[in-house]
mmCIF file of C-alpha atoms and ligand atoms in Angstrom:
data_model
loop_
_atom_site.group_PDB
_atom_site.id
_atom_site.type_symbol
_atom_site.label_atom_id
_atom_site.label_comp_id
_atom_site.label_asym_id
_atom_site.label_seq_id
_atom_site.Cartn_x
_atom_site.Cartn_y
_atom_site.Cartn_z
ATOM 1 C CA UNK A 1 114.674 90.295 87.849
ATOM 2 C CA UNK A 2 111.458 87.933 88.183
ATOM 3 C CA UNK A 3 108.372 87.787 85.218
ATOM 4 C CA UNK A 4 105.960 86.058 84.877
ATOM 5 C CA UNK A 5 106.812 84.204 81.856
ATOM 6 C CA UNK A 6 104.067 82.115 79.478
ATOM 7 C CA UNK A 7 107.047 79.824 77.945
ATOM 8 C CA UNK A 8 104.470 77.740 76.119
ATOM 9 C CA UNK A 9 100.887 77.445 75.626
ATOM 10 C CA UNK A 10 99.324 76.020 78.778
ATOM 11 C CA UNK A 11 103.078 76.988 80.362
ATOM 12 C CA UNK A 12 103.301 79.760 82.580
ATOM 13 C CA UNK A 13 106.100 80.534 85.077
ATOM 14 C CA UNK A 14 107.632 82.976 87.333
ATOM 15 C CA UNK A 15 111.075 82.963 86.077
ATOM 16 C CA UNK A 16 114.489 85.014 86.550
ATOM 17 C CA UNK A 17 115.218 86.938 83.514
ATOM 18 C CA UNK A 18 117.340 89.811 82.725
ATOM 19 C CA UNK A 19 116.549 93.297 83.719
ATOM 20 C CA UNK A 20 116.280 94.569 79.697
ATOM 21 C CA UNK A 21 118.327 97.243 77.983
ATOM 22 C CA UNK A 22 116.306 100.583 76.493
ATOM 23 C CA UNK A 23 117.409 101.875 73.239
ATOM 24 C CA UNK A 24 117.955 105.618 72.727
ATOM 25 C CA UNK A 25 113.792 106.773 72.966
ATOM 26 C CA UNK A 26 112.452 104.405 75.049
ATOM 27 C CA UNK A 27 112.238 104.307 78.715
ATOM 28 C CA UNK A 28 112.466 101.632 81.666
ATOM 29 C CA UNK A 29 109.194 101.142 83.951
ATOM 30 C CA UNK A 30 109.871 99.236 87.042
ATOM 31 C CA UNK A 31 105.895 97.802 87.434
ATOM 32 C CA UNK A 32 103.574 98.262 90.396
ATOM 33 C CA UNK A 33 100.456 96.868 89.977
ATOM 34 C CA UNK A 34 99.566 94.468 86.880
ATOM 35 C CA UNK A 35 95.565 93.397 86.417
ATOM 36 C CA UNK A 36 95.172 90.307 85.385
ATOM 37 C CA UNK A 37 92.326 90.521 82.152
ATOM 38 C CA UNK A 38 90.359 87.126 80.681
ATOM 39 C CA UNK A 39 92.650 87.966 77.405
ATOM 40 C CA UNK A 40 95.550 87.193 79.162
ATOM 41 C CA UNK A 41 93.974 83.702 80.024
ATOM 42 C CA UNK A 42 93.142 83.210 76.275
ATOM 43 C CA UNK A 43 96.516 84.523 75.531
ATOM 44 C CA UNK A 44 98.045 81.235 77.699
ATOM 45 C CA UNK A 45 95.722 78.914 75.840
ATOM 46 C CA UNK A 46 96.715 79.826 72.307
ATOM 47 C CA UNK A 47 93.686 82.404 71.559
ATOM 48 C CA UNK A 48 94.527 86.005 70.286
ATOM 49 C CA UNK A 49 93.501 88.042 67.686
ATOM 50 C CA UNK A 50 96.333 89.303 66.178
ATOM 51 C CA UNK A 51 99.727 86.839 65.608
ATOM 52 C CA UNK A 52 101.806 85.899 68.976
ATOM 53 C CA UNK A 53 104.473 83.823 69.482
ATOM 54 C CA UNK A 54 105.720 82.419 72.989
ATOM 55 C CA UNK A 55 107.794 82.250 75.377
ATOM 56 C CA UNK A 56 106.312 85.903 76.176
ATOM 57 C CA UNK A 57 105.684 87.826 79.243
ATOM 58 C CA UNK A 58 101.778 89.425 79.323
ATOM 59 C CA UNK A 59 100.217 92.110 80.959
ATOM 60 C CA UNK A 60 98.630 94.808 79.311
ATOM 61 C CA UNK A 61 96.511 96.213 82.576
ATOM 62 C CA UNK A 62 99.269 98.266 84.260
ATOM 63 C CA UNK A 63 100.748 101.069 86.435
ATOM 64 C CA UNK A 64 104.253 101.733 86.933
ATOM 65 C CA UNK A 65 107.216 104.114 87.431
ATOM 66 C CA UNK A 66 109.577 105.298 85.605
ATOM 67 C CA UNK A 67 113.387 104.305 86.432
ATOM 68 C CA UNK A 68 115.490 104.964 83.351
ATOM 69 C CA UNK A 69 115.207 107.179 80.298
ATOM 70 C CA UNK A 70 116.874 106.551 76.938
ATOM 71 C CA UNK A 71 118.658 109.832 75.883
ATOM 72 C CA UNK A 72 116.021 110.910 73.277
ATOM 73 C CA UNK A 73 113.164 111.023 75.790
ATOM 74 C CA UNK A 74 112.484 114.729 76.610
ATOM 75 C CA UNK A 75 108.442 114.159 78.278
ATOM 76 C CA UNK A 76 109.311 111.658 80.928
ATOM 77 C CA UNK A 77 111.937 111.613 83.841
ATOM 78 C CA UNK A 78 113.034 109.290 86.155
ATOM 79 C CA UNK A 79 110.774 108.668 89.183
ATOM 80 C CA UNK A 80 106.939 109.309 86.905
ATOM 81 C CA UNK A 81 104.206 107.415 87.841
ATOM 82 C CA UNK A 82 102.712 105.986 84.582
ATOM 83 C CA UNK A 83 100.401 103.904 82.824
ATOM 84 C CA UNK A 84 100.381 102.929 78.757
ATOM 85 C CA UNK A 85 97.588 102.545 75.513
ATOM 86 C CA UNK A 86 97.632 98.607 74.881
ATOM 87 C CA UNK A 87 97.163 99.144 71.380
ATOM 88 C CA UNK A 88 100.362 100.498 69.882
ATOM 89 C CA UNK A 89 100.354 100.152 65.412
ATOM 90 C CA UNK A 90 100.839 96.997 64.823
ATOM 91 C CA UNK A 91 101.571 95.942 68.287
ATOM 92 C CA UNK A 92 99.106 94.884 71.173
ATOM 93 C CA UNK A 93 101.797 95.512 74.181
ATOM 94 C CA UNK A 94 101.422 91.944 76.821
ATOM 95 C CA UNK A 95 100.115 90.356 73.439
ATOM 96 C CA UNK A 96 102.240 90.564 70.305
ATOM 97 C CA UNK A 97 104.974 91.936 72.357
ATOM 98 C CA UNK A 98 105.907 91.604 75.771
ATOM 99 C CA UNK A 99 103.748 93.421 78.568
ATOM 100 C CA UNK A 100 104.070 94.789 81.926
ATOM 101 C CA UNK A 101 103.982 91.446 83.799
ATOM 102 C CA UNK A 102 107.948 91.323 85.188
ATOM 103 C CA UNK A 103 109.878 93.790 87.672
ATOM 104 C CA UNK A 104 111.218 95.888 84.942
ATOM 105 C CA UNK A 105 109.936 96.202 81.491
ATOM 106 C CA UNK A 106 110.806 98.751 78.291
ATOM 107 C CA UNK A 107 108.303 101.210 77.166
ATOM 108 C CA UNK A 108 107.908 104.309 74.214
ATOM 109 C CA UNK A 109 107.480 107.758 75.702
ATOM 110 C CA UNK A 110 104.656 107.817 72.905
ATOM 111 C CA UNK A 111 102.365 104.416 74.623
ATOM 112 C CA UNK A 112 102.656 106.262 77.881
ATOM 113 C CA UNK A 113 100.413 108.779 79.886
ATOM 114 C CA UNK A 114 101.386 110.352 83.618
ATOM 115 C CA UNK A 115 99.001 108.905 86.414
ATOM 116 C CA UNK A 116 96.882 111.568 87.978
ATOM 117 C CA UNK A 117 98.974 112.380 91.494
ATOM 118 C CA UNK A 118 95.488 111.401 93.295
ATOM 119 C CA UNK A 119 95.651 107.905 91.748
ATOM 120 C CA UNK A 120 97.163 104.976 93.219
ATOM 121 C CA UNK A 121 99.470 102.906 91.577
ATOM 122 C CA UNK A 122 95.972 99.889 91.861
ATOM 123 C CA UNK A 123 93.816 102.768 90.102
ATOM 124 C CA UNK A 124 96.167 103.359 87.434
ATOM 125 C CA UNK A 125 96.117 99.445 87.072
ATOM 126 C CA UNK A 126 92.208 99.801 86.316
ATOM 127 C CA UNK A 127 92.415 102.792 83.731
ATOM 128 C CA UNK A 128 92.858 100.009 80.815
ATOM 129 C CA UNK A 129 89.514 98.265 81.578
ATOM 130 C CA UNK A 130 88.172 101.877 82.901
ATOM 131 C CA UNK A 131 88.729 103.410 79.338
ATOM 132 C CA UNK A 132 86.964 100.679 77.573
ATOM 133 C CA UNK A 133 84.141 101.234 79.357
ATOM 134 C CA UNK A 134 84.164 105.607 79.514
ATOM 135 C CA UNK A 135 84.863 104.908 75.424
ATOM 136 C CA UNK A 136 82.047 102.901 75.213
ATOM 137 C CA UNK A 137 79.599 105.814 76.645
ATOM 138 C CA UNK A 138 81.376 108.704 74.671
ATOM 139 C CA UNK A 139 81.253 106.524 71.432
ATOM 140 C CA UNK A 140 77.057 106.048 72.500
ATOM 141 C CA UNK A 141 76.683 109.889 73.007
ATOM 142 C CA UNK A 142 77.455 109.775 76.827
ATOM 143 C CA UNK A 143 74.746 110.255 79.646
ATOM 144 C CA UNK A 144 73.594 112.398 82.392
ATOM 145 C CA UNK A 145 71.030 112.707 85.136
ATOM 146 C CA UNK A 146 68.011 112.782 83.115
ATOM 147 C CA UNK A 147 69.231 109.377 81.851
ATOM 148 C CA UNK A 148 68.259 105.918 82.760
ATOM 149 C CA UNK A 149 71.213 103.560 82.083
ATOM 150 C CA UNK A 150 71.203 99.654 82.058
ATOM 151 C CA UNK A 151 73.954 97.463 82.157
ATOM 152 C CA UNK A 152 73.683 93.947 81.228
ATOM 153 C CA UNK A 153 76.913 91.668 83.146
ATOM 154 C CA UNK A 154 78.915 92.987 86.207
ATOM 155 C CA UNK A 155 82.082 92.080 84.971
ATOM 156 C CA UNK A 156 85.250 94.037 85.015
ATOM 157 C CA UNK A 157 84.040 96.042 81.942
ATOM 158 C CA UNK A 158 80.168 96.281 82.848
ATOM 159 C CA UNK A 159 81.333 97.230 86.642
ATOM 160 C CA UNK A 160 83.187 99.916 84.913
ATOM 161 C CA UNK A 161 80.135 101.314 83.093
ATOM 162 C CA UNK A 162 77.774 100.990 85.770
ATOM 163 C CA UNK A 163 80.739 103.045 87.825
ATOM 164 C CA UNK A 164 81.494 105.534 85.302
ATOM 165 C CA UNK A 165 77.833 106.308 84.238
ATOM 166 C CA UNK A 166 76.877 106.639 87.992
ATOM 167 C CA UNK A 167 79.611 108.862 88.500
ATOM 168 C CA UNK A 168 78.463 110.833 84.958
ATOM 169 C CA UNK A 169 75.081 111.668 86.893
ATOM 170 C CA UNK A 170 72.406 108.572 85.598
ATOM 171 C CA UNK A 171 70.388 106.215 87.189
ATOM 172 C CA UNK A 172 72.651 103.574 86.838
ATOM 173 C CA UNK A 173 70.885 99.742 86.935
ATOM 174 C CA UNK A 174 73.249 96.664 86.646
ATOM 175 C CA UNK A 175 71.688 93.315 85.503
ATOM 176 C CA UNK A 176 73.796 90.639 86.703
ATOM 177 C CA UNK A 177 73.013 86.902 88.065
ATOM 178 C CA UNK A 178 76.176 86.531 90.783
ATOM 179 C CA UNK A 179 75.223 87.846 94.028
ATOM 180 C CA UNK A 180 78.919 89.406 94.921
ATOM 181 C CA UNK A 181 79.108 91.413 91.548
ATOM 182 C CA UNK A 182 75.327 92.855 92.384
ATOM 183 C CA UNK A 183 76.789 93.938 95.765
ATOM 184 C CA UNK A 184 79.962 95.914 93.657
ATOM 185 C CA UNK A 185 77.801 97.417 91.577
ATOM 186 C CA UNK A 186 76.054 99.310 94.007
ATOM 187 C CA UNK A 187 79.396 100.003 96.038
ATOM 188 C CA UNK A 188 80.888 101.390 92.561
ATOM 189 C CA UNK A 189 77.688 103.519 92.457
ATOM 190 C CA UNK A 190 74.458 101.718 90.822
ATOM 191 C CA UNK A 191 71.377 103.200 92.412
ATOM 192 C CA UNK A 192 69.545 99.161 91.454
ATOM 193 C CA UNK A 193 70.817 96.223 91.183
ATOM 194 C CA UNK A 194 68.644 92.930 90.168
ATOM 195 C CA UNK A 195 69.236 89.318 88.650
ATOM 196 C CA UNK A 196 67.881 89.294 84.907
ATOM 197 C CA UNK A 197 64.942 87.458 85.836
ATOM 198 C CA UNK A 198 63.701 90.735 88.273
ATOM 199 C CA UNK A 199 64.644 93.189 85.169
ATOM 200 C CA UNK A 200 61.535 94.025 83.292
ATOM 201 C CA UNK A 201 59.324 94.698 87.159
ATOM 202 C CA UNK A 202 62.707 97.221 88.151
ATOM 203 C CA UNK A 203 62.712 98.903 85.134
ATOM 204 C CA UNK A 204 58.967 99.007 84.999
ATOM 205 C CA UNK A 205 59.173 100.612 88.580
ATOM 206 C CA UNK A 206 61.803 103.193 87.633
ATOM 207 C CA UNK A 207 61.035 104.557 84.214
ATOM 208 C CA UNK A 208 57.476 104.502 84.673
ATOM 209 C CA UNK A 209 57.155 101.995 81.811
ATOM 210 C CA UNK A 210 59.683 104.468 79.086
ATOM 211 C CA UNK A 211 62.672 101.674 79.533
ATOM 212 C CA UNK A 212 65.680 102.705 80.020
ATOM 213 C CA UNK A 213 67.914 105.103 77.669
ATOM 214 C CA UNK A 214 71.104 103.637 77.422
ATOM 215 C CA UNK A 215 71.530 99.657 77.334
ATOM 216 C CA UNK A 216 75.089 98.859 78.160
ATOM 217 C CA UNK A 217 75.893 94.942 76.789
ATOM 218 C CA UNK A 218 78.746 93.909 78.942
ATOM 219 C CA UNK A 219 78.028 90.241 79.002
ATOM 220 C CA UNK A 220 79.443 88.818 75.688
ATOM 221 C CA UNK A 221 76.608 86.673 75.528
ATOM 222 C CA UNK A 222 74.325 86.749 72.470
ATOM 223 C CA UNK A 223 70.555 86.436 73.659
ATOM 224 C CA UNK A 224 71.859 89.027 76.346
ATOM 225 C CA UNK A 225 73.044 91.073 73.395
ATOM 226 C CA UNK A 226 69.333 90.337 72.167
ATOM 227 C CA UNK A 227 67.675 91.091 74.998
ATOM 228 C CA UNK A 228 68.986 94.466 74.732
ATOM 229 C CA UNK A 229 66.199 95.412 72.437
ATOM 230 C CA UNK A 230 64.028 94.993 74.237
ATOM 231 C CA UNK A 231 64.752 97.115 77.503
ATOM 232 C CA UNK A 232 65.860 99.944 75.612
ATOM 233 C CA UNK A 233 63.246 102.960 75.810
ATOM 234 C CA UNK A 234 61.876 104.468 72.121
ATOM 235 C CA UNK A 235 64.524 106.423 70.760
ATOM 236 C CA UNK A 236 67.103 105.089 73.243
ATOM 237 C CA UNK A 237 70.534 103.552 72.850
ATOM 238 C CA UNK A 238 71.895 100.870 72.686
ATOM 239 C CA UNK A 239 76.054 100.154 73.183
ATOM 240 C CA UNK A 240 77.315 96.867 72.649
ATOM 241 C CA UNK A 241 81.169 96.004 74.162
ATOM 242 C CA UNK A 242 80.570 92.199 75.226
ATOM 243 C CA UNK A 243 82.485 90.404 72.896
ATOM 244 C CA UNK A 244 80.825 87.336 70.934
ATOM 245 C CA UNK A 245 82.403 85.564 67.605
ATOM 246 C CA UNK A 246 80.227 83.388 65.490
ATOM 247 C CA UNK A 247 77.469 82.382 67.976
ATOM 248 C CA UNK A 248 73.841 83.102 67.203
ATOM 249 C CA UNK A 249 70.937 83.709 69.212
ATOM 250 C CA UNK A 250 66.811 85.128 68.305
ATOM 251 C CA UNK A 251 66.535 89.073 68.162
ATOM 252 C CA UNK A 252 63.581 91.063 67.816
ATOM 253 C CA UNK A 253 65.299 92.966 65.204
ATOM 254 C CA UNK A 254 61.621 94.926 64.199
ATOM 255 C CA UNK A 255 62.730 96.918 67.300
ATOM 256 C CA UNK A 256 65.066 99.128 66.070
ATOM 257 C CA UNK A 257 63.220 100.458 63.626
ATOM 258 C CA UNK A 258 59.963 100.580 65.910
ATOM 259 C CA UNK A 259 61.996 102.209 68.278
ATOM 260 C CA UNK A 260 64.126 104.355 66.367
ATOM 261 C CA UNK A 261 67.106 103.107 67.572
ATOM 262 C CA UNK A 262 70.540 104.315 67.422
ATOM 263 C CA UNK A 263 73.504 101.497 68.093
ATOM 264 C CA UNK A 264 77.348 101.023 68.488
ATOM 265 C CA UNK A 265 79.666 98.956 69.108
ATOM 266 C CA UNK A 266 83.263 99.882 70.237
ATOM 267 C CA UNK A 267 86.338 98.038 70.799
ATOM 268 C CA UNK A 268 89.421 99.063 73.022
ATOM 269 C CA UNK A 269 89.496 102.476 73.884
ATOM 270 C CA UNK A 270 91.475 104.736 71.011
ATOM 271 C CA UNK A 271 91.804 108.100 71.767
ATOM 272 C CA UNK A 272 90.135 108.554 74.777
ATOM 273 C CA UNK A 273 93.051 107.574 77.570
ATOM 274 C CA UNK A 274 93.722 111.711 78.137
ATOM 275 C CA UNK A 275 90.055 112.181 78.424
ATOM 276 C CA UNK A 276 89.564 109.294 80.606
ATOM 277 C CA UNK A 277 92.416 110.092 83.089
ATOM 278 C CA UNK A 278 91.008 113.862 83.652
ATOM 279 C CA UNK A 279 87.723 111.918 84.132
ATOM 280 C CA UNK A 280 89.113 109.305 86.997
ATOM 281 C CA UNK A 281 91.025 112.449 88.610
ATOM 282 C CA UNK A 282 88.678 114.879 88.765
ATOM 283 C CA UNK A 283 85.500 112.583 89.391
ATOM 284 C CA UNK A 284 87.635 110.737 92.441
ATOM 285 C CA UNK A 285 85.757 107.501 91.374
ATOM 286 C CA UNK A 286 86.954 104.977 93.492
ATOM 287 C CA UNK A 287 87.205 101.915 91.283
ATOM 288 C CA UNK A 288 89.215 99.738 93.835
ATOM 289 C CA UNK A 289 86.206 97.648 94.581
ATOM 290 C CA UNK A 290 86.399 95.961 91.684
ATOM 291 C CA UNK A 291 90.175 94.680 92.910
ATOM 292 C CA UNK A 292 89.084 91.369 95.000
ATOM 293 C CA UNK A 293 92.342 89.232 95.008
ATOM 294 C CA UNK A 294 96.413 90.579 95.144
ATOM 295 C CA UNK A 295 98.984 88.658 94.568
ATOM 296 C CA UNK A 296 102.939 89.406 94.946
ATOM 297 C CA UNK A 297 105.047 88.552 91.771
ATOM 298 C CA UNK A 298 105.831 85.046 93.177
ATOM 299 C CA UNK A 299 102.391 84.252 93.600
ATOM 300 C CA UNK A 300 101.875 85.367 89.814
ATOM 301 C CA UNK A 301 100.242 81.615 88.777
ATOM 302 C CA UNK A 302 98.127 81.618 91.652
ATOM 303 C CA UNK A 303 96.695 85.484 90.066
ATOM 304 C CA UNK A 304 96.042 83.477 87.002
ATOM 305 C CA UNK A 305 94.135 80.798 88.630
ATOM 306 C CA UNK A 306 92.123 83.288 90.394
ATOM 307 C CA UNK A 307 91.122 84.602 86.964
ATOM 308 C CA UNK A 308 89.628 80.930 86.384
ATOM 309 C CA UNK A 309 87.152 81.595 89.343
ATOM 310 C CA UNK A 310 84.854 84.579 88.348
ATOM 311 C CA UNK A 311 82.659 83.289 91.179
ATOM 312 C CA UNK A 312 84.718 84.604 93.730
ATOM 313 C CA UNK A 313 87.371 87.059 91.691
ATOM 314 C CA UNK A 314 86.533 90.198 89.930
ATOM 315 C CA UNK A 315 90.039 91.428 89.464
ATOM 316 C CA UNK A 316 93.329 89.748 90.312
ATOM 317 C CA UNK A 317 96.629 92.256 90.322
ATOM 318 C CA UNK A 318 99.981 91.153 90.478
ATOM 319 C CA UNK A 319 101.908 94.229 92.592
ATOM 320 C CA UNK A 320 105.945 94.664 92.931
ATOM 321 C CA UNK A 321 107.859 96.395 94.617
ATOM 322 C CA UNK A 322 110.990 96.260 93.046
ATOM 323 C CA UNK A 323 113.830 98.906 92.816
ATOM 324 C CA UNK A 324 117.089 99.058 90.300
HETATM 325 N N1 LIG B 401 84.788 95.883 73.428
HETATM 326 C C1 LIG B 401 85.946 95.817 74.062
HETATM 327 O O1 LIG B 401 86.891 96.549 73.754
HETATM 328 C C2 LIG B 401 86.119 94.852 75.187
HETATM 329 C C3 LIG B 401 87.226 94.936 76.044
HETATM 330 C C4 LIG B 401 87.328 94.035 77.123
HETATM 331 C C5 LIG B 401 86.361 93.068 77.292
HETATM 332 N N2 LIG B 401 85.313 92.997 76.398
HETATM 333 C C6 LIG B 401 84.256 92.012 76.531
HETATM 334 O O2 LIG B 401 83.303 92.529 77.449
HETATM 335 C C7 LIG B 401 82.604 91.434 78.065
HETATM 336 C C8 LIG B 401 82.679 91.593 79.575
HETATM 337 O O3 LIG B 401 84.015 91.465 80.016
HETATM 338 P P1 LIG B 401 84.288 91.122 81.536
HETATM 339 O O4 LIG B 401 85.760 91.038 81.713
HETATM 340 O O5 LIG B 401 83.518 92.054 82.406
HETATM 341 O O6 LIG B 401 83.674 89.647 81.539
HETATM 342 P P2 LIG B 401 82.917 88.763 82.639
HETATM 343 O O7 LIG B 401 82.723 87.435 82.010
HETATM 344 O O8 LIG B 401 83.659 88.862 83.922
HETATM 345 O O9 LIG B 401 81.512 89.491 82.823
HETATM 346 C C9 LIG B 401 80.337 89.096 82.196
HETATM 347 C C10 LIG B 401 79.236 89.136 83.240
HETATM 348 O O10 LIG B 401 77.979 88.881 82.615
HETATM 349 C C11 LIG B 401 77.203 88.187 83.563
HETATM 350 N N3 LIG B 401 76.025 87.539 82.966
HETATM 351 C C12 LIG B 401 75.827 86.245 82.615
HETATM 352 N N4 LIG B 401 74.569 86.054 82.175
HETATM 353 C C13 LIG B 401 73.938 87.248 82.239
HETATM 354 C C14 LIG B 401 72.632 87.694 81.939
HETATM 355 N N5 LIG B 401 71.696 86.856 81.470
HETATM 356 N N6 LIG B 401 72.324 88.989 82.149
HETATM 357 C C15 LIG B 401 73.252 89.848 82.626
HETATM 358 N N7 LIG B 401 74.517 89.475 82.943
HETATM 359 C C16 LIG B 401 74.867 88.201 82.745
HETATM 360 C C17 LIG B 401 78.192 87.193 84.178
HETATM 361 O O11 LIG B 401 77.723 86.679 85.418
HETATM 362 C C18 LIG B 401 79.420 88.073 84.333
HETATM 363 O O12 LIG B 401 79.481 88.701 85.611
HETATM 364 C C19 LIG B 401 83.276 90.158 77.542
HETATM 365 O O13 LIG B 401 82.536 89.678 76.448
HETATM 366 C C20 LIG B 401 84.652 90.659 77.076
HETATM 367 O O14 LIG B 401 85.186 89.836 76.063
HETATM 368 C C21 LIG B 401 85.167 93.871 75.396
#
């Protein structure tokens, strides 16, 4: 079968491996469609969180079906569509062990979750980056039409907000500078768009002056994450998810006290993937926008280039097609 292989740091490849055995409770998962995430790029160039060690095959942004069954599994049968937690113990799955990037991979019954029947196989790709963003909004109290939500960065993760917080009934406004991810946003839903120099006029214009009640930080970038603050209404919310390790930047930190603010953080999405899969089916967000480049398995190093390019890529997926 063909993977996309990273043999080395700095060395990936599209190689011929074999298809892999399953022991007595796992299952085999031929893979459909495989997003392609920035982690994945940091992966490549040495940069993880937890210990890794090449040659390893990544992907942790999947759908797929099922096309073999160990002879403990009793939940899942041969031909389910599914799609599978990242985080599993001690194990990141495309990270510290090998993902979903190759024809065939093995997974535990227990990572795994049936896609919706009225989800594609590219949807079910997305419900990774989806529940990082839905967990992100439950972990800040979650929203609805009396709310005024910005997002700061149109991203993968901050498209995802601005999508799932439309679709959740707020006035959904997405701060981003690129042109392209302005115009996704308000495909995925965002009733105002604007470049962060235009934000303080919008907002002005739309809550009257109050600010808005939910700040979503989905840029990773610390005086964004400052800036925050600031646009956040008195005793509003603010959610942080952008990532950001050891760089500094000026806050106006006499805010949230001024304000009254309340403030999370959140990382991955634990415990939330049933929740967010009702949500996706019976919402029928359409989240497909946010897929701008596919690629077939032997193009996989030309997916991972696209990643390089976030001025003309949202979201690169690898999809296969392969049968046993
Ligand atoms: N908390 C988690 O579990 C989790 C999971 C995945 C990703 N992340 C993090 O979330 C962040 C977003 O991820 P992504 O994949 O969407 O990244 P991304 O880099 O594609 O998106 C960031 C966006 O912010 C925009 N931006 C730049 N300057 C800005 C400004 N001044 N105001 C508003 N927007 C601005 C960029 O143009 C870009 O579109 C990253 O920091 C990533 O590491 C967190």
């Amino acid at each position: 079968m063909k993977a996309l292989v990273y043999t080395a740091q700095d060395s990936p490849a599209v190689e011929q491996v074999p298809v892999p055995e399953i022991g007595p409770d796992e299952v085999l998962v031929a893979a459909r469609s495989v997003g392609v995430c920035h982690s994945d790029i940091d992966l490549l160039e040495g940069r993880y969180i937890i210990p890794f060690a090449y040659p390893l095959i990544p992907g942790h942004e999947w759908s797929g079906q099922v096309v073999r069954v160990g002879e403990r599994v009793k939940g899942l049968a041969v031909g389910d569509r599914v799609v599978g937690e990242c985080v599993i113990g001690a194990d990141h799955f495309g990270f510290s062990i090998s993902g979903a990037a190759a024809e065939f991979f093995v997974a535990k019954e227990s990572w795994l979750h049936r896609l919706p029947d009225g989800l594609s196989y590219t949807m079910g790709a997305l419900v990774e980056p989806f529940s990082v963003a839905y967990y992100a909004i439950v972990r800040a109290g979650g929203v609805d039409a009396s709310d005024t939500v910005v997002v700061l960065g149109a991203g993968p993760v901050g498209l995802a907000v601005a999508a799932a917080t439309a679709a959740m009934g707020a006035t959904t406004v997405v701060v981003e500078p690129s042109a392209d991810r302005r115009a996704a946003a308000t495909a995925l839903g965002a009733a105002h768009v604007v470049d962060p120099d235009g934000v303080d006029e919008l907002l002005e214009r739309v809550t009257g002056g109050r600010g808005a009640d939910l700040v979503v930080e989905a840029s990773g970038r610390p005086p964004v994450m400052a800036r925050a603050l600031e646009l956040v209404a008195f005793q509003g919310r603010v959610a942080y998810i952008g990532i950001d390790v050891g760089r500094e930047a000026g806050a106006k930190l006499g805010l949230i006290q001024s304000k009254e603010l309340r403030i999370t953080g959140s990382i991955g999405s634990p415990g939330v993937w049933p929740e967010t899969l009702r949500f996706l089916a019976g919402s029928g967000l359409d989240l497909t926008p946010l897929v701008t480049q596919r690629f077939g398995v032997d193009e996989a190093l030309a997916a991972l280039d696209a990643a390089h390019h976030p001025e003309s890529t949202i979201k690169a997926h690898i999809e296969f097609d392969a049968v046993l």
